[in-house]
Amino acid sequence: NAGVTQTPKFQVLKTGQSMTLQCAQDMNHNSMYWYRQDPGMGLRLIYYSASEGTTDKGEVPNGYNVSRLNKREFSLRLESAAPSQTSVYFCASSIRDYEEYFGPGTRLTVL
Amino acid sequence: AQSVSQHNHHVILSEAASLELGCNYSYGGTVNLFWYVQYPGQHLQLLLKYFSGDPLVKGIKGFEAEFIKSKFSFNLRKPSVQWSDTAEYFCAVNFGNEKLTFGTGTRLTIIP
C-alpha cells in the first residue's frame, strides 16, 4: 500500500495564480482532510470530507476549495494564490476511529 | 470552544533525560486522544492513542501517555530520551465529531 500520496511535493506560485493540490489514498478510508502547517500554529484544518460526496469547512477555509472526486481522491484548489497561503499542506485520511494517516506534504511558496 | 493546549513550545533535553510533554483539552464529554510525532522534514506519524480502558497507554519507541480525566490532560512521557527523538510532537483530540483538533505542537531538541 502506498498509503496517502500527495502531488506536487514543492510548488512556487506568483500572487494571483491558481493551482490544485492532489491527494489520494489506497486504504479505503471514508474520511479525508486537508491541513496547513505554519510555524508556531500547529496544524489547522482547511476542509474535510467525512464521506464520498460530502465536504465541510474546517478552521481556515477562506481562499480554498475542495473536491472529493471519489472515495480515493480529495483535491484542494487555490483559485487566486496569496502570500498568506505560503505554507506546508498535508492531506490525511481516516477510518471510523479518527486515527489519521498523513501524506508527505506539499511545500507551497507564493511570491 | 473545544481546544487543545500544549504549553511547552520548545523543550531542550540531554540524552538519557526523562521527558514529559503536557497536553490539556477543554471539553467535559467523551474524547479520543492521540499523540503524533513529526521528524524533521517528514510527515506526521502516530505515536499512541487512547479511546477507553487503561488510562496509561504505551506507544512506539518507548513512549507512553496517561489520560487523567479529572485534569483534562493527556501528557506524553518517556523515561530516557535519545538523540533520535528530536522532533515536533503534536497532541490531538477527537471531541466526538468527525475530525481531530490539534495542539500547536512542542518542538523537542535532544542534545547528544
Short mmCIF file of C-alpha atoms in Angstrom, two decimals:
data_model
loop_
_atom_site.label_atom_id
_atom_site.label_comp_id
_atom_site.label_asym_id
_atom_site.label_seq_id
_atom_site.Cartn_x
_atom_site.Cartn_y
_atom_site.Cartn_z
CA ASN A 1 0.00 0.00 0.00
CA ALA A 2 1.24 3.48 -0.84
CA GLY A 3 -0.89 4.97 1.95
CA VAL A 4 -1.59 8.66 1.36
CA THR A 5 0.13 10.28 -1.61
CA GLN A 6 0.29 13.97 -2.49
CA THR A 7 1.40 15.84 -5.57
CA PRO A 8 3.31 18.02 -6.10
CA LYS A 9 5.96 17.94 -3.37
CA PHE A 10 7.03 21.53 -3.97
CA GLN A 11 5.44 24.43 -5.79
CA VAL A 12 6.20 28.11 -6.28
CA LEU A 13 3.40 30.38 -7.44
CA LYS A 14 3.05 34.06 -8.16
CA THR A 15 0.31 36.03 -6.44
CA GLY A 16 -2.96 35.53 -8.29
CA GLN A 17 -2.07 32.22 -9.92
CA SER A 18 -4.22 29.17 -9.34
CA MET A 19 -3.30 25.59 -8.65
CA THR A 20 -4.70 22.29 -7.43
CA LEU A 21 -3.06 20.04 -4.86
CA GLN A 22 -3.83 16.39 -5.38
CA CYS A 23 -4.28 13.77 -2.70
CA ALA A 24 -5.07 10.07 -2.99
CA GLN A 25 -5.32 7.21 -0.50
CA ASP A 26 -5.46 3.47 -1.13
CA MET A 27 -6.63 2.37 2.33
CA ASN A 28 -10.37 2.51 1.58
CA HIS A 29 -10.78 5.23 4.20
CA ASN A 30 -14.05 7.12 4.36
CA SER A 31 -12.77 10.45 5.67
CA MET A 32 -10.17 12.76 4.17
CA TYR A 33 -8.71 16.05 5.37
CA TRP A 34 -6.62 18.98 4.24
CA TYR A 35 -4.43 20.83 6.74
CA ARG A 36 -1.95 23.62 6.56
CA GLN A 37 1.06 23.76 8.87
CA ASP A 38 2.67 27.05 9.79
CA PRO A 39 5.45 27.68 12.34
CA GLY A 40 4.07 28.10 15.85
CA MET A 41 0.50 27.42 14.78
CA GLY A 42 0.40 23.65 14.56
CA LEU A 43 -1.93 22.04 12.06
CA ARG A 44 -5.05 23.89 11.08
CA LEU A 45 -7.86 22.14 9.28
CA ILE A 46 -8.84 23.72 5.98
CA TYR A 47 -11.56 21.36 4.72
CA TYR A 48 -12.58 17.82 5.33
CA SER A 49 -14.76 15.17 3.75
CA ALA A 50 -16.41 12.68 6.10
CA SER A 51 -17.54 10.51 3.22
CA GLU A 52 -17.63 10.43 -0.55
CA GLY A 53 -19.88 13.19 -1.80
CA THR A 54 -19.65 15.43 1.28
CA THR A 55 -17.28 18.26 2.18
CA ASP A 56 -17.22 20.62 5.16
CA LYS A 57 -15.27 23.68 6.16
CA GLY A 58 -12.62 23.47 8.80
CA GLU A 59 -10.93 26.20 10.77
CA VAL A 60 -9.35 28.16 7.90
CA PRO A 61 -11.32 27.59 4.65
CA ASN A 62 -11.11 31.08 3.13
CA GLY A 63 -9.29 31.17 -0.19
CA TYR A 64 -9.60 27.42 -0.78
CA ASN A 65 -11.98 24.99 -2.45
CA VAL A 66 -12.05 21.23 -2.37
CA SER A 67 -13.41 18.36 -4.42
CA ARG A 68 -13.96 14.81 -3.21
CA LEU A 69 -13.65 13.25 -6.63
CA ASN A 70 -14.29 9.70 -5.44
CA LYS A 71 -13.52 7.69 -2.32
CA ARG A 72 -9.79 7.70 -3.06
CA GLU A 73 -9.14 11.29 -4.11
CA PHE A 74 -9.54 14.65 -2.40
CA SER A 75 -8.14 17.74 -4.09
CA LEU A 76 -7.50 21.24 -2.75
CA ARG A 77 -7.68 24.24 -5.06
CA LEU A 78 -6.30 27.72 -4.64
CA GLU A 79 -8.17 29.94 -7.09
CA SER A 80 -6.07 33.07 -6.63
CA ALA A 81 -2.98 32.43 -4.54
CA ALA A 82 -1.86 34.98 -1.95
CA PRO A 83 1.42 35.21 0.00
CA SER A 84 -0.52 34.35 3.19
CA GLN A 85 -1.11 30.91 1.68
CA THR A 86 2.60 30.10 1.75
CA SER A 87 2.64 27.00 3.93
CA VAL A 88 3.12 23.26 4.05
CA TYR A 89 -0.06 21.43 3.14
CA PHE A 90 -0.85 17.96 4.43
CA CYS A 91 -3.57 15.62 3.32
CA ALA A 92 -4.78 12.91 5.70
CA SER A 93 -7.32 10.13 5.73
CA SER A 94 -9.01 8.10 8.42
CA ILE A 95 -11.49 5.35 9.02
CA ARG A 96 -14.12 5.40 11.76
CA ASP A 97 -11.82 5.77 14.78
CA TYR A 98 -10.36 9.09 13.61
CA GLU A 99 -6.75 7.91 13.67
CA GLU A 100 -5.45 9.95 10.77
CA TYR A 101 -2.81 8.84 8.29
CA PHE A 102 -0.84 11.66 6.73
CA GLY A 103 0.68 12.22 3.34
CA PRO A 104 4.21 13.54 2.81
CA GLY A 105 3.11 17.15 2.35
CA THR A 106 3.33 19.86 -0.29
CA ARG A 107 5.55 22.87 0.38
CA LEU A 108 3.94 25.87 -1.32
CA THR A 109 5.53 29.29 -1.71
CA VAL A 110 3.52 32.21 -3.05
CA LEU A 111 5.59 35.18 -4.17
CA ALA B 1 -14.95 26.31 22.18
CA GLN B 2 -13.21 22.98 22.11
CA SER B 3 -9.46 23.46 22.16
CA VAL B 4 -6.19 21.64 22.75
CA SER B 5 -3.29 23.27 24.58
CA GLN B 6 0.35 22.36 24.54
CA HIS B 7 2.09 24.80 26.83
CA ASN B 8 5.65 23.71 26.14
CA HIS B 9 6.63 25.25 22.82
CA HIS B 10 10.26 24.18 22.79
CA VAL B 11 11.91 21.70 25.13
CA ILE B 12 15.64 21.03 25.17
CA LEU B 13 16.98 17.95 26.96
CA SER B 14 20.18 15.99 27.17
CA GLU B 15 20.26 12.36 26.11
CA ALA B 16 19.03 9.96 28.82
CA ALA B 17 16.93 12.66 30.50
CA SER B 18 13.29 11.94 31.23
CA LEU B 19 10.61 13.63 29.17
CA GLU B 20 7.12 14.83 29.93
CA LEU B 21 5.16 16.95 27.44
CA GLY B 22 1.90 18.47 28.54
CA CYS B 23 -1.43 18.33 26.70
CA ASN B 24 -4.71 19.71 28.01
CA TYR B 25 -8.08 19.99 26.35
CA SER B 26 -11.25 21.89 27.10
CA TYR B 27 -14.26 19.58 26.99
CA GLY B 28 -16.09 17.51 29.58
CA GLY B 29 -17.51 14.83 27.33
CA THR B 30 -16.09 11.67 25.82
CA VAL B 31 -12.89 12.20 23.88
CA ASN B 32 -10.42 10.17 21.86
CA LEU B 33 -6.81 11.22 22.38
CA PHE B 34 -3.73 10.99 20.18
CA TRP B 35 -0.06 11.90 20.12
CA TYR B 36 1.65 12.34 16.77
CA VAL B 37 5.34 12.88 16.03
CA GLN B 38 6.87 14.72 13.09
CA TYR B 39 10.57 14.08 12.49
CA PRO B 40 12.46 16.80 10.61
CA GLY B 41 11.31 17.01 7.02
CA GLN B 42 8.76 14.23 7.39
CA HIS B 43 5.00 13.88 7.78
CA LEU B 44 3.13 13.17 10.98
CA GLN B 45 3.12 9.65 12.35
CA LEU B 46 1.02 8.22 15.16
CA LEU B 47 2.86 7.61 18.43
CA LEU B 48 -0.04 6.37 20.51
CA LYS B 49 -3.77 6.73 21.06
CA TYR B 50 -6.35 6.39 23.81
CA PHE B 51 -10.00 5.52 23.30
CA SER B 52 -11.03 3.77 26.52
CA GLY B 53 -9.82 1.35 29.19
CA ASP B 54 -6.46 1.57 30.96
CA PRO B 55 -5.63 5.30 31.14
CA LEU B 56 -1.92 4.54 30.77
CA VAL B 57 -1.24 3.77 27.14
CA LYS B 58 2.01 2.64 25.60
CA GLY B 59 3.10 3.59 22.13
CA ILE B 60 6.00 3.07 19.83
CA LYS B 61 9.65 3.83 20.61
CA GLY B 62 9.18 3.65 24.39
CA PHE B 63 6.67 6.48 24.65
CA GLU B 64 3.65 6.36 26.94
CA ALA B 65 0.87 8.73 27.90
CA GLU B 66 -1.53 8.95 30.80
CA PHE B 67 -5.12 10.11 30.49
CA ILE B 68 -6.26 11.95 33.62
CA LYS B 69 -9.92 12.73 33.08
CA SER B 70 -10.25 15.00 36.12
CA LYS B 71 -7.46 17.21 34.81
CA PHE B 72 -8.47 17.05 31.13
CA SER B 73 -4.90 16.03 30.42
CA PHE B 74 -3.05 13.51 28.26
CA ASN B 75 0.64 14.01 28.93
CA LEU B 76 3.32 12.24 26.95
CA ARG B 77 6.27 10.65 28.75
CA LYS B 78 9.47 8.80 28.03
CA PRO B 79 11.87 7.69 30.78
CA SER B 80 15.08 8.18 28.81
CA VAL B 81 15.24 10.16 25.58
CA GLN B 82 17.60 9.59 22.69
CA TRP B 83 19.04 12.00 20.12
CA SER B 84 16.74 10.37 17.53
CA ASP B 85 13.71 11.63 19.49
CA THR B 86 14.42 15.14 18.22
CA ALA B 87 11.16 16.05 16.51
CA GLU B 88 7.95 18.02 16.87
CA TYR B 89 5.20 16.42 18.93
CA PHE B 90 1.51 17.11 18.48
CA CYS B 91 -1.36 16.26 20.77
CA ALA B 92 -4.71 15.79 19.04
CA VAL B 93 -8.23 15.25 20.34
CA ASN B 94 -11.42 13.99 18.77
CA PHE B 95 -14.31 15.69 20.54
CA GLY B 96 -16.98 13.33 19.28
CA ASN B 97 -17.26 14.95 15.86
CA GLU B 98 -15.79 13.98 12.53
CA LYS B 99 -12.32 15.47 12.88
CA LEU B 100 -9.28 15.95 15.08
CA THR B 101 -8.27 19.16 16.78
CA PHE B 102 -4.52 19.56 17.07
CA GLY B 103 -2.45 21.45 19.60
CA THR B 104 0.19 23.89 18.37
CA GLY B 105 2.97 21.36 18.90
CA THR B 106 6.08 21.07 21.05
CA ARG B 107 9.48 21.11 19.46
CA LEU B 108 11.82 18.70 21.24
CA THR B 109 15.57 19.06 20.84
CA ILE B 110 17.83 16.38 22.30
CA ILE B 111 21.45 17.30 22.88
CA PRO B 112 23.87 14.38 22.49
#
